[in-house]
Short mmCIF file of C-alpha atoms in Angstrom, two decimals:
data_model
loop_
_atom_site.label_atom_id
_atom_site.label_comp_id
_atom_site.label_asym_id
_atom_site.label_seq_id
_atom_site.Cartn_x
_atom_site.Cartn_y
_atom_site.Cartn_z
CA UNK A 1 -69.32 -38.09 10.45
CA UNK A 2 -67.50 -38.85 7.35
CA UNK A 3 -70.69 -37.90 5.18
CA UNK A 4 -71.09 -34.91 6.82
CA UNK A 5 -67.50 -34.21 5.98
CA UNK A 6 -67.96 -35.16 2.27
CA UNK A 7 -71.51 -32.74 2.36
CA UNK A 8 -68.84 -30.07 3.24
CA UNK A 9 -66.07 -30.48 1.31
CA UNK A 10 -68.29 -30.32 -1.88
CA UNK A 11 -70.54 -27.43 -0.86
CA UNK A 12 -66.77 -25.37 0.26
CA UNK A 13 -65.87 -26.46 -3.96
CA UNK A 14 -68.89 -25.59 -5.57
CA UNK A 15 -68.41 -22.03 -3.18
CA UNK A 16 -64.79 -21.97 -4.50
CA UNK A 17 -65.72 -22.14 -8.06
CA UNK A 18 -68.71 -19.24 -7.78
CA UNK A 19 -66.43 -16.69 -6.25
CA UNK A 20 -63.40 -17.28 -9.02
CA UNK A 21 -65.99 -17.11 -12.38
CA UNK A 22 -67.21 -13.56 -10.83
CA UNK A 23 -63.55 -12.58 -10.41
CA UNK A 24 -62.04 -13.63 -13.47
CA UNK A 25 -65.42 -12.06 -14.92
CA UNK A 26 -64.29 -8.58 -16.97
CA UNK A 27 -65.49 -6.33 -19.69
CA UNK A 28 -64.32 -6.71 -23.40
CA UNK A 29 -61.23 -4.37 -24.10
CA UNK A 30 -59.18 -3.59 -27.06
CA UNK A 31 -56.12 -5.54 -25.45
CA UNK A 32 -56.03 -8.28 -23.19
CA UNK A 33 -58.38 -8.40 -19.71
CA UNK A 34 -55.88 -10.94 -17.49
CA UNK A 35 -57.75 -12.96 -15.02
CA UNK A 36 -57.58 -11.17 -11.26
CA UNK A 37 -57.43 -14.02 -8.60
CA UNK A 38 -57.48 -11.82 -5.54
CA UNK A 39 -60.89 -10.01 -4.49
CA UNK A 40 -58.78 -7.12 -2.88
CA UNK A 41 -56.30 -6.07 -5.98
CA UNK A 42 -56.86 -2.50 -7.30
CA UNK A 43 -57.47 -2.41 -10.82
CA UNK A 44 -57.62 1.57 -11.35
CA UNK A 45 -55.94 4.44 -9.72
CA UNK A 46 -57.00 6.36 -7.92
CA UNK A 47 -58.89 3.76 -5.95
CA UNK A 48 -62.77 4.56 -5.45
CA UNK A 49 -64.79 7.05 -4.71
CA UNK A 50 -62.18 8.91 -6.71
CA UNK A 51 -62.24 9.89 -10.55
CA UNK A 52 -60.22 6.56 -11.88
CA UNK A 53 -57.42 8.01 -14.34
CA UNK A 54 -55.76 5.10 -15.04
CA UNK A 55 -57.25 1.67 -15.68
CA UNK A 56 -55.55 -1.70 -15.58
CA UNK A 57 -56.02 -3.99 -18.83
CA UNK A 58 -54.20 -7.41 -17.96
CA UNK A 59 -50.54 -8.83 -19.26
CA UNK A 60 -48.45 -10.53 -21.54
CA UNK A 61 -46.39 -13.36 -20.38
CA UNK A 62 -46.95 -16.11 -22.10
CA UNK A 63 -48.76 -17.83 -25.68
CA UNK A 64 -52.30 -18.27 -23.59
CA UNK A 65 -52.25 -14.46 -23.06
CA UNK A 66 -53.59 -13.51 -26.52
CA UNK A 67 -55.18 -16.87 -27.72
CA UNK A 68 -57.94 -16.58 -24.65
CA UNK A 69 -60.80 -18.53 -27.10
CA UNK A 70 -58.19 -20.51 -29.14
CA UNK A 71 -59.78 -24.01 -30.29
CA UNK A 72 -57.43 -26.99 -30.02
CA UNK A 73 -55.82 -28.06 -33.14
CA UNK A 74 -54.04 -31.30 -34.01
CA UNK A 75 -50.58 -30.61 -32.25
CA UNK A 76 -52.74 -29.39 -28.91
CA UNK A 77 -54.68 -32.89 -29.19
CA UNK A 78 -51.30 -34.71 -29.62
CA UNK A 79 -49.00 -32.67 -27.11
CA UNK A 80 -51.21 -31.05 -24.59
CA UNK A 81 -52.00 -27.77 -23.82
CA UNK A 82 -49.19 -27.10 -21.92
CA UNK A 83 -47.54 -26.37 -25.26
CA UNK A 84 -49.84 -23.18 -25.21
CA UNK A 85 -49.35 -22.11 -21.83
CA UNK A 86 -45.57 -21.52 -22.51
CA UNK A 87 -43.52 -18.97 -20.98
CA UNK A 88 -42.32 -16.45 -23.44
CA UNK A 89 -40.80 -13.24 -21.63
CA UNK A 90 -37.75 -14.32 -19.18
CA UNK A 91 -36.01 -10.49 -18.36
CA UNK A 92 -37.88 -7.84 -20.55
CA UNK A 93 -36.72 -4.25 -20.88
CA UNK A 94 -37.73 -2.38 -23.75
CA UNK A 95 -41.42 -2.63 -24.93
CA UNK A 96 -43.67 -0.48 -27.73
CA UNK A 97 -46.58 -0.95 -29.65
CA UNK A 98 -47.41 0.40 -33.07
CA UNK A 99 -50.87 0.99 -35.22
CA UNK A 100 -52.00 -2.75 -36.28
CA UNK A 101 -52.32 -4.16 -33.02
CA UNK A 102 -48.50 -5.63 -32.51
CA UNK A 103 -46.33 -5.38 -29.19
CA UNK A 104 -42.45 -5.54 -29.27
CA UNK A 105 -41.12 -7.10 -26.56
CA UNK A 106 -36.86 -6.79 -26.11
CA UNK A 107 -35.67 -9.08 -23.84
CA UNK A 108 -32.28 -8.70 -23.00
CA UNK A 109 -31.86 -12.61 -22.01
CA UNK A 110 -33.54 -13.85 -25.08
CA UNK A 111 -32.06 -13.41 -28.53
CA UNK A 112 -34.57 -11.97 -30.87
CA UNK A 113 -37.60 -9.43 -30.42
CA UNK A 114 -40.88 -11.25 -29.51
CA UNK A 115 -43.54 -10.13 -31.19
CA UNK A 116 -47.36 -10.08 -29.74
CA UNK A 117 -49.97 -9.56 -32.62
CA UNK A 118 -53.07 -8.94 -30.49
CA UNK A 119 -55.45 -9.18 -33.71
CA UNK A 120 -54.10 -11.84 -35.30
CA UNK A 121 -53.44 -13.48 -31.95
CA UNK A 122 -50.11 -15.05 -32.59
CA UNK A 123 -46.80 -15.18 -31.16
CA UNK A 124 -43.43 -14.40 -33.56
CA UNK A 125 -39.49 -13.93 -33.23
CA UNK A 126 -37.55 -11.38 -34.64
CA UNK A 127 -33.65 -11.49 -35.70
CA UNK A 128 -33.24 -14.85 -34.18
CA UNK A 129 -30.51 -15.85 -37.62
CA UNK A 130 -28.85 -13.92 -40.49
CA UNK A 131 -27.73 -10.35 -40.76
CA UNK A 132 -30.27 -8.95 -38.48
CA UNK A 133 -29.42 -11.33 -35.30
CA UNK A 134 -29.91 -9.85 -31.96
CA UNK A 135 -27.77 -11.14 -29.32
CA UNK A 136 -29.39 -8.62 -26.24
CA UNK A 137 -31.85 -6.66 -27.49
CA UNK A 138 -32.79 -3.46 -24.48
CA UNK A 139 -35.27 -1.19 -26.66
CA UNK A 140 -37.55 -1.30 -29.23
CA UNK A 141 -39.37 1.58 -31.42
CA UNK A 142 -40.96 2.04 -34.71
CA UNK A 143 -41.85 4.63 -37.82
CA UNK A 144 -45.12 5.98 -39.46
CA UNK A 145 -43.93 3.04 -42.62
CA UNK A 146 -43.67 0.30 -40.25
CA UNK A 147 -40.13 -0.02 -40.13
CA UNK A 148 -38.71 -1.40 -36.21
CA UNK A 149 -35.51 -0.55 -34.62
CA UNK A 150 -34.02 -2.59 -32.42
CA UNK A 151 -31.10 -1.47 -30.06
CA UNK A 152 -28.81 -4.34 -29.18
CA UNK A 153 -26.23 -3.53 -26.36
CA UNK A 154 -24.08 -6.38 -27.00
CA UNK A 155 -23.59 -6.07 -30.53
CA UNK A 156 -23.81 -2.28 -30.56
CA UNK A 157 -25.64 -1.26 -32.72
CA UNK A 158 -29.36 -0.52 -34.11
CA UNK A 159 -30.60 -3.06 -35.93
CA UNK A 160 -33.46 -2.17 -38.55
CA UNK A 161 -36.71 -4.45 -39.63
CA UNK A 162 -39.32 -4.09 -42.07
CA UNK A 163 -43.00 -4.41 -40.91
CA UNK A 164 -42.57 -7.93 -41.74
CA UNK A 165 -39.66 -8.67 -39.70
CA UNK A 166 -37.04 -8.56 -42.41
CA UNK A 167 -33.77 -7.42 -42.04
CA UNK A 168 -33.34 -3.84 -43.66
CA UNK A 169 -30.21 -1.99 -42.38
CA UNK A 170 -28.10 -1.74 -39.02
CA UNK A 171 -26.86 1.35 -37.52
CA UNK A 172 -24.13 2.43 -35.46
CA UNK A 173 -21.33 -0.60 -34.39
CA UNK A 174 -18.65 -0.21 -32.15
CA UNK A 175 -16.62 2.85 -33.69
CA UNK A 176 -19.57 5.09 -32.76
CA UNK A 177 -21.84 3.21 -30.42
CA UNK A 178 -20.60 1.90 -27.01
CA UNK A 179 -23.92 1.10 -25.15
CA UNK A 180 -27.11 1.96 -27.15
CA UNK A 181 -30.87 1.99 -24.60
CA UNK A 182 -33.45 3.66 -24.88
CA UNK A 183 -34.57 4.47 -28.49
CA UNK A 184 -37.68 7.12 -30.57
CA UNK A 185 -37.95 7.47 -33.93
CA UNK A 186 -39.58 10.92 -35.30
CA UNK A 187 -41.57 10.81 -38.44
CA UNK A 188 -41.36 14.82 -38.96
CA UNK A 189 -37.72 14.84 -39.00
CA UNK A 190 -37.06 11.22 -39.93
CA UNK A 191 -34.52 10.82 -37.25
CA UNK A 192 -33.98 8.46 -35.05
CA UNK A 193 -32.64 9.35 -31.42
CA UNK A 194 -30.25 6.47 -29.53
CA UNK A 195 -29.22 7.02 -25.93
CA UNK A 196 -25.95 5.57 -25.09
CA UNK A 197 -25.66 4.85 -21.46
CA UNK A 198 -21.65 4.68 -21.08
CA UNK A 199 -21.43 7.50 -23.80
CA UNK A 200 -23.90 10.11 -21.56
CA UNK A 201 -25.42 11.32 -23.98
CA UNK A 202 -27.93 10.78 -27.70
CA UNK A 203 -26.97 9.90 -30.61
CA UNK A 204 -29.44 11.78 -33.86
CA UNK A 205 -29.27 9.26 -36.45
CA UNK A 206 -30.48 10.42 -40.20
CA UNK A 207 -32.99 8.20 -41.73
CA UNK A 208 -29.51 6.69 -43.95
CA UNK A 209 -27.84 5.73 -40.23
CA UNK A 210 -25.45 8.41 -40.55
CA UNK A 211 -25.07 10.55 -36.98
CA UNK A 212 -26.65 14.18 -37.78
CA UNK A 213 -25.74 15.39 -34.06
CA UNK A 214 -25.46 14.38 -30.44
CA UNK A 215 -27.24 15.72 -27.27
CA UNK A 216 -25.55 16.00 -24.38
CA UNK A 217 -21.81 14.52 -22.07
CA UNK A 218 -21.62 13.54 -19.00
CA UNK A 219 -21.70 15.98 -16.27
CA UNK A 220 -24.92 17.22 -13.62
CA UNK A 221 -25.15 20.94 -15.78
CA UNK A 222 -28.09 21.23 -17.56
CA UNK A 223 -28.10 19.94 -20.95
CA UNK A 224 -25.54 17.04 -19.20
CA UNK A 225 -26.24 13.44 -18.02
CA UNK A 226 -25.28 10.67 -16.26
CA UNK A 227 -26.06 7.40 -17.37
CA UNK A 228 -29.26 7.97 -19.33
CA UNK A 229 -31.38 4.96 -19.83
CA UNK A 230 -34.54 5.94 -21.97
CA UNK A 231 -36.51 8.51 -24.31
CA UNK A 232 -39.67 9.36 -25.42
CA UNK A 233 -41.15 11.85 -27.81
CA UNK A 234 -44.53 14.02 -27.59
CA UNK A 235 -46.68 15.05 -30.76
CA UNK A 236 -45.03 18.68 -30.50
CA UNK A 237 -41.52 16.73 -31.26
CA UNK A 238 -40.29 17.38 -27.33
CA UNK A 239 -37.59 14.73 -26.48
CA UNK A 240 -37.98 13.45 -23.12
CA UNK A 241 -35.32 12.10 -21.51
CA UNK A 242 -34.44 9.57 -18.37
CA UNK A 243 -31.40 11.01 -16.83
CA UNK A 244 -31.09 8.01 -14.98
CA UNK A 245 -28.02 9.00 -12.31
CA UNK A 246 -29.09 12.65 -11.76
CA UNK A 247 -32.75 11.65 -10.79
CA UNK A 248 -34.28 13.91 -13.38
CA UNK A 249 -36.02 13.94 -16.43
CA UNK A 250 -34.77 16.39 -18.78
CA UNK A 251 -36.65 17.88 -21.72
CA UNK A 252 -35.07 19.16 -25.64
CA UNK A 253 -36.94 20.28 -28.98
CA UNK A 254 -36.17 17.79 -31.66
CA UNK A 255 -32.99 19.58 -32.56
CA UNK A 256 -31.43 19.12 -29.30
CA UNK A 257 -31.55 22.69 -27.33
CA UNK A 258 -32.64 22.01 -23.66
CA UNK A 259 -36.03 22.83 -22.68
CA UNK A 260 -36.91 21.95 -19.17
CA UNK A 261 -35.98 19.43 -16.45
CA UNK A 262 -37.30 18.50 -12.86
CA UNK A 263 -36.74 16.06 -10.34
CA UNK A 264 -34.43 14.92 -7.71
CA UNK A 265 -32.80 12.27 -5.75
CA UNK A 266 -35.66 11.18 -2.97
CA UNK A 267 -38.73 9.25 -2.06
CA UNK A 268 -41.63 12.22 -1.80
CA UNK A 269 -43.92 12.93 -4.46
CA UNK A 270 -42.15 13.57 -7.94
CA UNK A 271 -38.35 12.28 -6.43
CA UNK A 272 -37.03 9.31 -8.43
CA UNK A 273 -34.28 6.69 -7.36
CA UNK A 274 -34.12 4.37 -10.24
CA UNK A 275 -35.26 6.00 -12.89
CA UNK A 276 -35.85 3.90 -16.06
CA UNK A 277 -38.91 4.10 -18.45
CA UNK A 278 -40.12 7.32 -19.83
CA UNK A 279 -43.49 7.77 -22.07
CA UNK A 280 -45.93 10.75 -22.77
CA UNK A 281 -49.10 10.31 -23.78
CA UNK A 282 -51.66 12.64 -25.78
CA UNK A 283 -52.49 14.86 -23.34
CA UNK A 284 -48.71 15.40 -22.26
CA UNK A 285 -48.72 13.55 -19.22
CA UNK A 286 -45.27 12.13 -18.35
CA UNK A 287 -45.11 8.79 -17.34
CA UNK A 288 -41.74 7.58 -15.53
CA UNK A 289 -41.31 4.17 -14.20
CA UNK A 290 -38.87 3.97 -11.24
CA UNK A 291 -37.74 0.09 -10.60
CA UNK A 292 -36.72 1.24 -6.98
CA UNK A 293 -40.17 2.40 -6.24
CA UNK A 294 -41.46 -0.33 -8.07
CA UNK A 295 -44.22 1.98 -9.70
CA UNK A 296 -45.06 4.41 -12.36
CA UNK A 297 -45.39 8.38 -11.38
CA UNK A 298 -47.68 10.26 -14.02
CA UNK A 299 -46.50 13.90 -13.90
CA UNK A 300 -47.58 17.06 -15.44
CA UNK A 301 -45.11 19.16 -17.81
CA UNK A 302 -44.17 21.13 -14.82
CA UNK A 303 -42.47 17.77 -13.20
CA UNK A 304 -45.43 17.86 -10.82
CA UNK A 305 -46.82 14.25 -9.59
CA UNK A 306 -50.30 13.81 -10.60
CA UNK A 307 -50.96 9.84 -9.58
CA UNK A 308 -48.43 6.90 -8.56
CA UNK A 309 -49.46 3.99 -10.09
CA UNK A 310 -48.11 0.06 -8.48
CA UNK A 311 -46.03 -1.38 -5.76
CA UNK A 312 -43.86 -4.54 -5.41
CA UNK A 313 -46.12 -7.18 -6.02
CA UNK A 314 -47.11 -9.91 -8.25
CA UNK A 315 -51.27 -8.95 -8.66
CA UNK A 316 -52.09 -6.10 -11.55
CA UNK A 317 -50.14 -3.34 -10.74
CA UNK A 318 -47.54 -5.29 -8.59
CA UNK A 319 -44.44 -4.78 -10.16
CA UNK A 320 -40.48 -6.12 -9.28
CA UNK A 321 -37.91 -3.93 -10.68
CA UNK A 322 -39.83 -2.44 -13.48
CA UNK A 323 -37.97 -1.01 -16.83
CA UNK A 324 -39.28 0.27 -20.44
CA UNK A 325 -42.42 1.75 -20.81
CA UNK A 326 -44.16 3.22 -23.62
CA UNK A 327 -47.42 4.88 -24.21
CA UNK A 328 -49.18 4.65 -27.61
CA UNK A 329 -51.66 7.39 -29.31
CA UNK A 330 -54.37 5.82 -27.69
CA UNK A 331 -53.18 6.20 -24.61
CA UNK A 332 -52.32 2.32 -23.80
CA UNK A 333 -49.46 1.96 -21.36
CA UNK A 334 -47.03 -0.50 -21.80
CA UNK A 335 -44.62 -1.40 -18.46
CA UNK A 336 -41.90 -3.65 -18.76
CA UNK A 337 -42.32 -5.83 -15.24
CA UNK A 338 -38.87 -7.35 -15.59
CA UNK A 339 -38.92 -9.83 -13.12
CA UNK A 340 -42.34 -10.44 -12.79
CA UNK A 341 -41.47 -11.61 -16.50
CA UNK A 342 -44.53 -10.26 -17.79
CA UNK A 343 -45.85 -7.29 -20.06
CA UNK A 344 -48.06 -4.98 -18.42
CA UNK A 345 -50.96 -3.55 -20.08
CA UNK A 346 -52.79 -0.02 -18.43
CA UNK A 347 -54.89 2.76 -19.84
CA UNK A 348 -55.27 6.54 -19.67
CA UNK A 349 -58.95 7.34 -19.07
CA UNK A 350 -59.65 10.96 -19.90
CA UNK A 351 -61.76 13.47 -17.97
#
């Protein structure tokens, strides 16, 4: 009886084994494929037999992410891998990628901007000493020279980095910031746009950190907000913003006349409860993340919902109380999956 036992236990291992090399199996991408453990997770959206639109890539959470075929060096050998396998992200909000392959991570309980470089594979911290300290960094964006900016809620200001990571400038500071989010930089007018959450309204800095002009008070009127959160920016220089507390988005031109807005307080298709995140990607597809819904809605320009991407969850697309999102020009998406603590990485997939 007892060898019969033993004759099952190894043929249920060897079993075990088979089924999780064919699911951690994956094709090559551009960005990290994260191993799927469960045989039943959805991995695009719409599920088959319907046209996928939206394909998940994997996630960033900790060194291991991005150094996948790492060998061991000396200090592995001496201290164990464990040392590799260690948790980076702890409450992330603001996330963006730019052009050589780098993802900004702010994470508003860790002091500094955490840097993925996908091609070099390699982990870095930003403004952890000197002038450009962050103390609780919420959003992250850059420009076409590789500069970063770096809102920091706490300190009040925008802090400024080369492409290097060294401290350039700062922007704002109490007398004219009170509680700087969501942040886009545009490289046609070289401004940089700062929502203030306890202000109601965007701040147009000049490319010196002086304020040019300011979008917006508080009130439910158009052109008004009420506690906005985030922005984004499309090619045609359309400011998108996430009007958190009136459920809506609401759309300016780059000189701050209002546009458009849609939305509403509700749970059907295009409502929004928590609004946070806000991207757009080539196409103009709107993507809003809603940490209530625990999902991302991709909407046309008419507000209209086109495809709801996650749920609460902890497999790809599971998502607790989501935040900052951002789409890049190649149409990776970017959620913040706050306390999930994790990065996660999606792409557009064009008809």
């Amino acid at each position: 009886m007892l060898i019969l036992m033993s004759r099952r236990h190894r043929l249920l291992a060897i079993f075990s084994l088979l089924v999780a090399g064919l699911l951690i199996s994956g094709c090559a991408s551009q960005v990290p494929v994260a191993n799927i453990t469960n045989e039943n997770v959805q991995t695009v959206w719409p599920a088959p037999p319907e046209q996928p639109r939206i394909r998940y890539l994997g996630s960033l959470k900790t060194n291991n992410d991005i150094s996948k075929n790492k060998k061991p060096n000396l200090r592995d050998k001496l201290l164990g891998k464990e040392q590799e396998n260690q948790l980076l992200l702890k409450k992330p909000y603001g996330v963006h990628s730019d052009s050589n392959g780098r993802v900004f991570v702010a994470d508003s309980a860790n002091p500094g901007l955490i840097v993925f470089d996908l091609k070099q594979q390699s982990v870095s911290y930003w403004g952890e000493t000197g002038l450009g300290r962050l103390s609780k960094p919420v959003a992250v964006t850059s420009d076409a020279q590789g500069n970063v900016y770096v809102s920091d809620v706490l300190e009040k200001r925008v802090v400024v980095f080369d492409t290097n990571g060294n401290y350039r400038d700062a922007y704002g500071g109490k007398k004219i910031l009170e509680s700087p989010a969501g942040l886009v930089f545009d490289d046609f007018s070289q401004r940089l746009y700062v929502v203030d959450v306890k202000k109601h309204q965007v701040l147009v800095f000049d490319k010196q950190g002086k304020v040019q002009f300011t979008i917006g008070e508080r009130g439910q009127d158009t052109g008004k907000f009420n506690f906005p959160t985030n922005l984004a920016m499309d090619g045609s220089g359309q400011l998108y913003v996430a009007d958190t507390m009136n459920f809506r988005v609401q759309v300016f031109n780059m000189d701050g006349i209002f546009v458009n807005s849609f939305g509403k307080n509700g749970n059907g298709p295009g409502d929004f409860s928590r609004l946070k995140g806000i991207g757009v990607d080539t196409e103009g597809h709107i993507y809003a993340v809603d940490a209530a819904f625990n999902n991302f809605q991709v909407l046309n320009q008419q507000g209209q919902l086109m495809i709801a991407v996650g749920r609460s969850g902890i497999d790809p697309g599971g998502f607790y109380l989501p935040a900052g999102i951002h789409v890049d020009k190649k149409n990776h998406i970017f959620v913040a999956d706050q306390f999930n603590q994790r990065i996660q990485m999606f792409e557009y997939l064009a008809e």
